Amino acid sequence: MPAPAPASQADQPMTHLASDSPRACPVRSSPAISTQNSRGPTVWPVATTDVVSDAKTEAQRLLSVELQRWVHVAGVAEAAAVASRTVADGDTELLIAAAWLHDIGYSEQLRGTGFHPLDGARHLRAAGASDRLCRLVANHTSASVEADARGLARALAEEFPPEDSPTADALTYADLTTGAHGEPTTVEDRLADIYDRYPPGHVVHESIRRAEPDLIATVRRVEARLAAAQPR
């Protein structure tokens, strides 16, 4: 398991993630999946000019030791690339970067509150990521509902106010149409799998139950936008 980066390195600003207006990038094919990092942790920013590459590098550093989580994240990034047809041209890279990073808060290296959207967003903010990227990660997939159940609603809302946008919708769509093993799925099957993995009474199970109507409505909005959008 890779050792955490030294604090002096991990606190360096993520210069390539600091822009709120990233360049548009082409829709990608299925991302390559690698669980090897022979040089140990990669300190962000790496030597690229691509916010998506930096996001993937950081996600791999933090999550590749958890193979199932990593393949899910890779699948979400692929789904986000497809869903990018529904967002403004300037938001394409932002969306795909957020997809790579949406679950980094599950990493043991970042565990603080135990609520992964907030822990991940705080890590990104401390490292100098853009405000919108932090807010997208913090609020993906109706995170506010679970935050309320955990007594973290005020902290989430004050630190990372949610945005109501096609980009936020597309991130949730990508998460909810990608299965636990990275495979494409329907929102109904994705929710059923979550209910199977987290028993009744668990905060995740109960929060997703409460959020289900909004989650399904979000997926339907994006599906309608995809049907109306011309391929780029």
PDB file of C-alpha atoms in Angstrom:
ATOM      1  CA  MET A   1       0.000   0.000   0.000  1.00  0.00           C
ATOM      2  CA  PRO A   2       1.515   3.373  -0.956  1.00  0.00           C
ATOM      3  CA  ALA A   3       2.573   5.523   1.978  1.00  0.00           C
ATOM      4  CA  PRO A   4       0.882   8.927   2.360  1.00  0.00           C
ATOM      5  CA  ALA A   5       2.742  11.837   0.790  1.00  0.00           C
ATOM      6  CA  PRO A   6       4.723  13.966   3.263  1.00  0.00           C
ATOM      7  CA  ALA A   7       2.726  16.937   4.509  1.00  0.00           C
ATOM      8  CA  SER A   8       5.109  19.408   2.926  1.00  0.00           C
ATOM      9  CA  GLN A   9       4.436  17.898  -0.483  1.00  0.00           C
ATOM     10  CA  ALA A  10       0.749  17.130  -0.088  1.00  0.00           C
ATOM     11  CA  ASP A  11       0.068  20.759   0.804  1.00  0.00           C
ATOM     12  CA  GLN A  12       1.503  22.068  -2.463  1.00  0.00           C
ATOM     13  CA  PRO A  13      -1.125  23.840  -4.616  1.00  0.00           C
ATOM     14  CA  MET A  14      -2.736  21.848  -7.410  1.00  0.00           C
ATOM     15  CA  THR A  15      -2.084  24.430 -10.075  1.00  0.00           C
ATOM     16  CA  HIS A  16      -3.743  22.556 -12.937  1.00  0.00           C
ATOM     17  CA  LEU A  17      -6.923  22.105 -10.894  1.00  0.00           C
ATOM     18  CA  ALA A  18      -7.215  25.742  -9.922  1.00  0.00           C
ATOM     19  CA  SER A  19      -9.054  26.902 -13.041  1.00  0.00           C
ATOM     20  CA  ASP A  20     -12.843  27.180 -13.019  1.00  0.00           C
ATOM     21  CA  SER A  21     -12.838  27.417 -16.830  1.00  0.00           C
ATOM     22  CA  PRO A  22     -10.913  24.380 -18.093  1.00  0.00           C
ATOM     23  CA  ARG A  23     -10.508  23.722 -21.800  1.00  0.00           C
ATOM     24  CA  ALA A  24     -12.906  21.390 -23.545  1.00  0.00           C
ATOM     25  CA  CYS A  25     -11.544  17.944 -24.315  1.00  0.00           C
ATOM     26  CA  PRO A  26     -12.776  15.194 -26.619  1.00  0.00           C
ATOM     27  CA  VAL A  27     -14.974  12.365 -25.376  1.00  0.00           C
ATOM     28  CA  ARG A  28     -12.733   9.561 -24.232  1.00  0.00           C
ATOM     29  CA  SER A  29     -12.789   5.850 -24.776  1.00  0.00           C
ATOM     30  CA  SER A  30     -12.775   3.505 -21.805  1.00  0.00           C
ATOM     31  CA  PRO A  31      -9.945   4.567 -19.456  1.00  0.00           C
ATOM     32  CA  ALA A  32      -7.063   2.205 -18.935  1.00  0.00           C
ATOM     33  CA  ILE A  33      -6.995   0.710 -15.447  1.00  0.00           C
ATOM     34  CA  SER A  34      -3.715   0.238 -13.648  1.00  0.00           C
ATOM     35  CA  THR A  35      -3.150  -0.668 -10.025  1.00  0.00           C
ATOM     36  CA  GLN A  36       0.611  -0.278 -10.155  1.00  0.00           C
ATOM     37  CA  ASN A  37       2.514   2.770  -8.944  1.00  0.00           C
ATOM     38  CA  SER A  38       6.074   1.581  -8.512  1.00  0.00           C
ATOM     39  CA  ARG A  39       7.378   5.047  -7.682  1.00  0.00           C
ATOM     40  CA  GLY A  40       5.045   5.440  -4.725  1.00  0.00           C
ATOM     41  CA  PRO A  41       2.621   8.338  -4.160  1.00  0.00           C
ATOM     42  CA  THR A  42       2.397  10.957  -6.864  1.00  0.00           C
ATOM     43  CA  VAL A  43       2.422  14.513  -5.574  1.00  0.00           C
ATOM     44  CA  TRP A  44      -0.099  16.752  -7.267  1.00  0.00           C
ATOM     45  CA  PRO A  45       0.362  18.738  -9.462  1.00  0.00           C
ATOM     46  CA  VAL A  46       2.165  16.425 -11.821  1.00  0.00           C
ATOM     47  CA  ALA A  47       3.917  17.710 -14.921  1.00  0.00           C
ATOM     48  CA  THR A  48       0.894  18.041 -17.222  1.00  0.00           C
ATOM     49  CA  THR A  49      -1.320  20.799 -18.540  1.00  0.00           C
ATOM     50  CA  ASP A  50      -4.436  18.649 -18.318  1.00  0.00           C
ATOM     51  CA  VAL A  51      -6.784  18.897 -15.344  1.00  0.00           C
ATOM     52  CA  VAL A  52      -8.234  15.474 -16.213  1.00  0.00           C
ATOM     53  CA  SER A  53      -4.818  13.794 -16.171  1.00  0.00           C
ATOM     54  CA  ASP A  54      -4.032  15.387 -12.812  1.00  0.00           C
ATOM     55  CA  ALA A  55      -7.365  14.233 -11.409  1.00  0.00           C
ATOM     56  CA  LYS A  56      -6.840  10.679 -12.621  1.00  0.00           C
ATOM     57  CA  THR A  57      -3.324  10.640 -11.151  1.00  0.00           C
ATOM     58  CA  GLU A  58      -4.601  11.740  -7.743  1.00  0.00           C
ATOM     59  CA  ALA A  59      -7.492   9.284  -7.793  1.00  0.00           C
ATOM     60  CA  GLN A  60      -5.099   6.470  -8.673  1.00  0.00           C
ATOM     61  CA  ARG A  61      -2.713   7.482  -5.896  1.00  0.00           C
ATOM     62  CA  LEU A  62      -5.476   7.394  -3.316  1.00  0.00           C
ATOM     63  CA  LEU A  63      -7.762   4.611  -4.526  1.00  0.00           C
ATOM     64  CA  SER A  64      -5.899   2.087  -6.674  1.00  0.00           C
ATOM     65  CA  VAL A  65      -5.118  -0.070  -3.627  1.00  0.00           C
ATOM     66  CA  GLU A  66      -8.896  -0.655  -3.428  1.00  0.00           C
ATOM     67  CA  LEU A  67      -9.426  -2.357  -6.788  1.00  0.00           C
ATOM     68  CA  GLN A  68     -13.236  -2.383  -6.752  1.00  0.00           C
ATOM     69  CA  ARG A  69     -13.433   1.298  -5.814  1.00  0.00           C
ATOM     70  CA  TRP A  70     -10.877   2.151  -8.495  1.00  0.00           C
ATOM     71  CA  VAL A  71     -12.698   0.328 -11.302  1.00  0.00           C
ATOM     72  CA  HIS A  72     -15.960   2.016 -10.275  1.00  0.00           C
ATOM     73  CA  VAL A  73     -14.297   5.426 -10.431  1.00  0.00           C
ATOM     74  CA  ALA A  74     -12.777   4.645 -13.833  1.00  0.00           C
ATOM     75  CA  GLY A  75     -16.214   3.667 -15.098  1.00  0.00           C
ATOM     76  CA  VAL A  76     -17.745   6.871 -13.734  1.00  0.00           C
ATOM     77  CA  ALA A  77     -15.094   8.898 -15.569  1.00  0.00           C
ATOM     78  CA  GLU A  78     -15.995   7.107 -18.806  1.00  0.00           C
ATOM     79  CA  ALA A  79     -19.709   7.772 -18.239  1.00  0.00           C
ATOM     80  CA  ALA A  80     -18.940  11.417 -17.493  1.00  0.00           C
ATOM     81  CA  ALA A  81     -17.113  11.734 -20.813  1.00  0.00           C
ATOM     82  CA  VAL A  82     -20.267  10.575 -22.579  1.00  0.00           C
ATOM     83  CA  ALA A  83     -22.486  12.848 -20.454  1.00  0.00           C
ATOM     84  CA  SER A  84     -20.221  15.817 -21.235  1.00  0.00           C
ATOM     85  CA  ARG A  85     -22.362  16.339 -24.359  1.00  0.00           C
ATOM     86  CA  THR A  86     -24.962  17.833 -22.003  1.00  0.00           C
ATOM     87  CA  VAL A  87     -22.748  20.494 -20.393  1.00  0.00           C
ATOM     88  CA  ALA A  88     -21.205  23.744 -21.562  1.00  0.00           C
ATOM     89  CA  ASP A  89     -18.056  23.272 -23.645  1.00  0.00           C
ATOM     90  CA  GLY A  90     -15.966  24.926 -20.947  1.00  0.00           C
ATOM     91  CA  ASP A  91     -17.160  22.431 -18.321  1.00  0.00           C
ATOM     92  CA  THR A  92     -16.121  19.228 -20.083  1.00  0.00           C
ATOM     93  CA  GLU A  93     -12.780  18.777 -18.326  1.00  0.00           C
ATOM     94  CA  LEU A  94     -14.236  19.981 -15.016  1.00  0.00           C
ATOM     95  CA  LEU A  95     -16.910  17.281 -15.177  1.00  0.00           C
ATOM     96  CA  ILE A  96     -14.511  14.464 -16.051  1.00  0.00           C
ATOM     97  CA  ALA A  97     -12.021  15.581 -13.391  1.00  0.00           C
ATOM     98  CA  ALA A  98     -14.820  15.589 -10.786  1.00  0.00           C
ATOM     99  CA  ALA A  99     -15.785  12.078 -11.884  1.00  0.00           C
ATOM    100  CA  TRP A 100     -12.250  10.801 -11.277  1.00  0.00           C
ATOM    101  CA  LEU A 101     -12.171  12.499  -7.879  1.00  0.00           C
ATOM    102  CA  HIS A 102     -15.704  11.992  -6.567  1.00  0.00           C
ATOM    103  CA  ASP A 103     -14.852   9.033  -4.304  1.00  0.00           C
ATOM    104  CA  ILE A 104     -11.350   9.965  -3.103  1.00  0.00           C
ATOM    105  CA  GLY A 105     -12.775  10.679   0.346  1.00  0.00           C
ATOM    106  CA  TYR A 106     -13.034   6.914   0.886  1.00  0.00           C
ATOM    107  CA  SER A 107      -9.237   6.740   1.055  1.00  0.00           C
ATOM    108  CA  GLU A 108      -7.906   5.967   4.532  1.00  0.00           C
ATOM    109  CA  GLN A 109      -5.367   8.750   3.966  1.00  0.00           C
ATOM    110  CA  LEU A 110      -8.171  11.330   3.865  1.00  0.00           C
ATOM    111  CA  ARG A 111     -10.527   9.984   6.510  1.00  0.00           C
ATOM    112  CA  GLY A 112     -11.703  12.797   8.764  1.00  0.00           C
ATOM    113  CA  THR A 113     -15.451  12.914   9.288  1.00  0.00           C
ATOM    114  CA  GLY A 114     -15.989   9.503   7.695  1.00  0.00           C
ATOM    115  CA  PHE A 115     -18.317  11.160   5.158  1.00  0.00           C
ATOM    116  CA  HIS A 116     -16.501  10.719   1.871  1.00  0.00           C
ATOM    117  CA  PRO A 117     -17.878  13.665  -0.159  1.00  0.00           C
ATOM    118  CA  LEU A 118     -16.852  16.141   2.548  1.00  0.00           C
ATOM    119  CA  ASP A 119     -13.509  14.509   3.314  1.00  0.00           C
ATOM    120  CA  GLY A 120     -12.621  14.416  -0.382  1.00  0.00           C
ATOM    121  CA  ALA A 121     -13.631  18.025  -0.985  1.00  0.00           C
ATOM    122  CA  ARG A 122     -11.662  19.253   2.027  1.00  0.00           C
ATOM    123  CA  HIS A 123      -8.576  17.486   0.727  1.00  0.00           C
ATOM    124  CA  LEU A 124      -8.982  19.119  -2.676  1.00  0.00           C
ATOM    125  CA  ARG A 125      -9.539  22.558  -1.153  1.00  0.00           C
ATOM    126  CA  ALA A 126      -6.451  22.248   1.045  1.00  0.00           C
ATOM    127  CA  ALA A 127      -4.421  21.269  -2.002  1.00  0.00           C
ATOM    128  CA  GLY A 128      -5.552  24.288  -4.024  1.00  0.00           C
ATOM    129  CA  ALA A 129      -8.196  22.795  -6.331  1.00  0.00           C
ATOM    130  CA  SER A 130     -10.763  25.114  -7.878  1.00  0.00           C
ATOM    131  CA  ASP A 131     -13.868  26.079  -5.932  1.00  0.00           C
ATOM    132  CA  ARG A 132     -16.248  24.473  -8.421  1.00  0.00           C
ATOM    133  CA  LEU A 133     -14.333  21.204  -8.493  1.00  0.00           C
ATOM    134  CA  CYS A 134     -14.458  21.020  -4.690  1.00  0.00           C
ATOM    135  CA  ARG A 135     -18.170  21.809  -4.657  1.00  0.00           C
ATOM    136  CA  LEU A 136     -19.011  19.223  -7.294  1.00  0.00           C
ATOM    137  CA  VAL A 137     -17.162  16.508  -5.377  1.00  0.00           C
ATOM    138  CA  ALA A 138     -18.709  17.595  -2.057  1.00  0.00           C
ATOM    139  CA  ASN A 139     -22.273  17.491  -3.341  1.00  0.00           C
ATOM    140  CA  HIS A 140     -22.373  14.596  -5.779  1.00  0.00           C
ATOM    141  CA  THR A 141     -25.296  12.167  -5.760  1.00  0.00           C
ATOM    142  CA  SER A 142     -27.469  14.121  -3.278  1.00  0.00           C
ATOM    143  CA  ALA A 143     -24.756  14.160  -0.627  1.00  0.00           C
ATOM    144  CA  SER A 144     -26.708  16.762   1.346  1.00  0.00           C
ATOM    145  CA  VAL A 145     -29.251  14.127   2.392  1.00  0.00           C
ATOM    146  CA  GLU A 146     -26.626  11.899   3.984  1.00  0.00           C
ATOM    147  CA  ALA A 147     -24.867  14.944   5.432  1.00  0.00           C
ATOM    148  CA  ASP A 148     -28.084  15.822   7.234  1.00  0.00           C
ATOM    149  CA  ALA A 149     -28.356  12.295   8.652  1.00  0.00           C
ATOM    150  CA  ARG A 150     -24.761  12.511   9.890  1.00  0.00           C
ATOM    151  CA  GLY A 151     -25.162  15.953  11.478  1.00  0.00           C
ATOM    152  CA  LEU A 152     -22.903  17.500   8.828  1.00  0.00           C
ATOM    153  CA  ALA A 153     -25.467  19.421   6.777  1.00  0.00           C
ATOM    154  CA  ARG A 154     -24.383  22.845   8.033  1.00  0.00           C
ATOM    155  CA  ALA A 155     -20.696  22.152   7.487  1.00  0.00           C
ATOM    156  CA  LEU A 156     -21.320  20.898   3.953  1.00  0.00           C
ATOM    157  CA  ALA A 157     -23.590  23.791   2.985  1.00  0.00           C
ATOM    158  CA  GLU A 158     -21.345  26.491   4.456  1.00  0.00           C
ATOM    159  CA  GLU A 159     -18.053  25.132   3.149  1.00  0.00           C
ATOM    160  CA  PHE A 160     -19.222  23.848  -0.243  1.00  0.00           C
ATOM    161  CA  PRO A 161     -22.525  25.342  -1.398  1.00  0.00           C
ATOM    162  CA  PRO A 162     -24.088  23.118  -4.057  1.00  0.00           C
ATOM    163  CA  GLU A 163     -24.537  24.297  -7.614  1.00  0.00           C
ATOM    164  CA  ASP A 164     -27.690  23.628  -9.608  1.00  0.00           C
ATOM    165  CA  SER A 165     -26.356  23.004 -13.096  1.00  0.00           C
ATOM    166  CA  PRO A 166     -26.230  20.499 -15.943  1.00  0.00           C
ATOM    167  CA  THR A 167     -22.647  19.773 -14.873  1.00  0.00           C
ATOM    168  CA  ALA A 168     -23.689  18.775 -11.352  1.00  0.00           C
ATOM    169  CA  ASP A 169     -26.504  16.691 -12.836  1.00  0.00           C
ATOM    170  CA  ALA A 170     -24.089  14.958 -15.222  1.00  0.00           C
ATOM    171  CA  LEU A 171     -21.761  13.963 -12.383  1.00  0.00           C
ATOM    172  CA  THR A 172     -24.607  12.355 -10.459  1.00  0.00           C
ATOM    173  CA  TYR A 173     -25.818  10.665 -13.651  1.00  0.00           C
ATOM    174  CA  ALA A 174     -22.354   9.189 -14.251  1.00  0.00           C
ATOM    175  CA  ASP A 175     -22.180   7.848 -10.694  1.00  0.00           C
ATOM    176  CA  LEU A 176     -25.675   6.351 -10.804  1.00  0.00           C
ATOM    177  CA  THR A 177     -25.292   4.659 -14.197  1.00  0.00           C
ATOM    178  CA  THR A 178     -22.001   2.960 -13.301  1.00  0.00           C
ATOM    179  CA  GLY A 179     -22.037  -0.190 -11.214  1.00  0.00           C
ATOM    180  CA  ALA A 180     -19.768  -1.102  -8.331  1.00  0.00           C
ATOM    181  CA  HIS A 181     -17.457  -2.963 -10.738  1.00  0.00           C
ATOM    182  CA  GLY A 182     -17.323  -0.167 -13.299  1.00  0.00           C
ATOM    183  CA  GLU A 183     -19.946  -1.619 -15.607  1.00  0.00           C
ATOM    184  CA  PRO A 184     -22.726   0.452 -17.236  1.00  0.00           C
ATOM    185  CA  THR A 185     -26.021  -0.025 -15.419  1.00  0.00           C
ATOM    186  CA  THR A 186     -29.442   1.523 -14.961  1.00  0.00           C
ATOM    187  CA  VAL A 187     -30.219   3.843 -12.101  1.00  0.00           C
ATOM    188  CA  GLU A 188     -32.762   1.326 -10.791  1.00  0.00           C
ATOM    189  CA  ASP A 189     -30.187  -1.473 -10.678  1.00  0.00           C
ATOM    190  CA  ARG A 190     -27.580   0.835  -9.163  1.00  0.00           C
ATOM    191  CA  LEU A 191     -29.896   1.824  -6.338  1.00  0.00           C
ATOM    192  CA  ALA A 192     -30.918  -1.794  -5.767  1.00  0.00           C
ATOM    193  CA  ASP A 193     -27.263  -2.749  -5.435  1.00  0.00           C
ATOM    194  CA  ILE A 194     -26.698   0.000  -2.859  1.00  0.00           C
ATOM    195  CA  TYR A 195     -29.677  -1.242  -0.851  1.00  0.00           C
ATOM    196  CA  ASP A 196     -28.258  -4.775  -0.978  1.00  0.00           C
ATOM    197  CA  ARG A 197     -24.798  -3.693   0.179  1.00  0.00           C
ATOM    198  CA  TYR A 198     -26.021  -1.425   2.991  1.00  0.00           C
ATOM    199  CA  PRO A 199     -28.744  -2.978   5.188  1.00  0.00           C
ATOM    200  CA  PRO A 200     -31.865  -1.131   6.346  1.00  0.00           C
ATOM    201  CA  GLY A 201     -30.988   1.218   9.176  1.00  0.00           C
ATOM    202  CA  HIS A 202     -27.550   2.006   7.778  1.00  0.00           C
ATOM    203  CA  VAL A 203     -27.083   5.725   7.160  1.00  0.00           C
ATOM    204  CA  VAL A 204     -26.236   5.140   3.488  1.00  0.00           C
ATOM    205  CA  HIS A 205     -29.280   2.915   2.889  1.00  0.00           C
ATOM    206  CA  GLU A 206     -31.672   5.328   4.588  1.00  0.00           C
ATOM    207  CA  SER A 207     -30.185   8.414   2.933  1.00  0.00           C
ATOM    208  CA  ILE A 208     -30.401   6.942  -0.548  1.00  0.00           C
ATOM    209  CA  ARG A 209     -34.006   5.918   0.157  1.00  0.00           C
ATOM    210  CA  ARG A 210     -34.814   9.531   1.052  1.00  0.00           C
ATOM    211  CA  ALA A 211     -32.961  10.883  -1.963  1.00  0.00           C
ATOM    212  CA  GLU A 212     -34.230   8.289  -4.461  1.00  0.00           C
ATOM    213  CA  PRO A 213     -36.919  10.434  -6.157  1.00  0.00           C
ATOM    214  CA  ASP A 214     -34.452  13.280  -6.739  1.00  0.00           C
ATOM    215  CA  LEU A 215     -31.718  10.893  -7.880  1.00  0.00           C
ATOM    216  CA  ILE A 216     -33.960   9.234 -10.447  1.00  0.00           C
ATOM    217  CA  ALA A 217     -35.232  12.627 -11.618  1.00  0.00           C
ATOM    218  CA  THR A 218     -31.638  13.793 -12.121  1.00  0.00           C
ATOM    219  CA  VAL A 219     -30.800  10.761 -14.234  1.00  0.00           C
ATOM    220  CA  ARG A 220     -33.928  11.294 -16.330  1.00  0.00           C
ATOM    221  CA  ARG A 221     -32.989  14.944 -16.946  1.00  0.00           C
ATOM    222  CA  VAL A 222     -29.566  13.961 -18.204  1.00  0.00           C
ATOM    223  CA  GLU A 223     -30.994  11.176 -20.358  1.00  0.00           C
ATOM    224  CA  ALA A 224     -33.319  13.717 -21.975  1.00  0.00           C
ATOM    225  CA  ARG A 225     -30.418  16.107 -22.585  1.00  0.00           C
ATOM    226  CA  LEU A 226     -28.349  13.312 -24.096  1.00  0.00           C
ATOM    227  CA  ALA A 227     -31.181  12.379 -26.418  1.00  0.00           C
ATOM    228  CA  ALA A 228     -31.428  15.986 -27.566  1.00  0.00           C
ATOM    229  CA  ALA A 229     -27.686  16.651 -27.806  1.00  0.00           C
ATOM    230  CA  GLN A 230     -25.661  16.305 -30.964  1.00  0.00           C
ATOM    231  CA  PRO A 231     -22.461  14.249 -30.588  1.00  0.00           C
ATOM    232  CA  ARG A 232     -19.358  16.437 -30.327  1.00  0.00           C
TER     233      ARG A 232
END
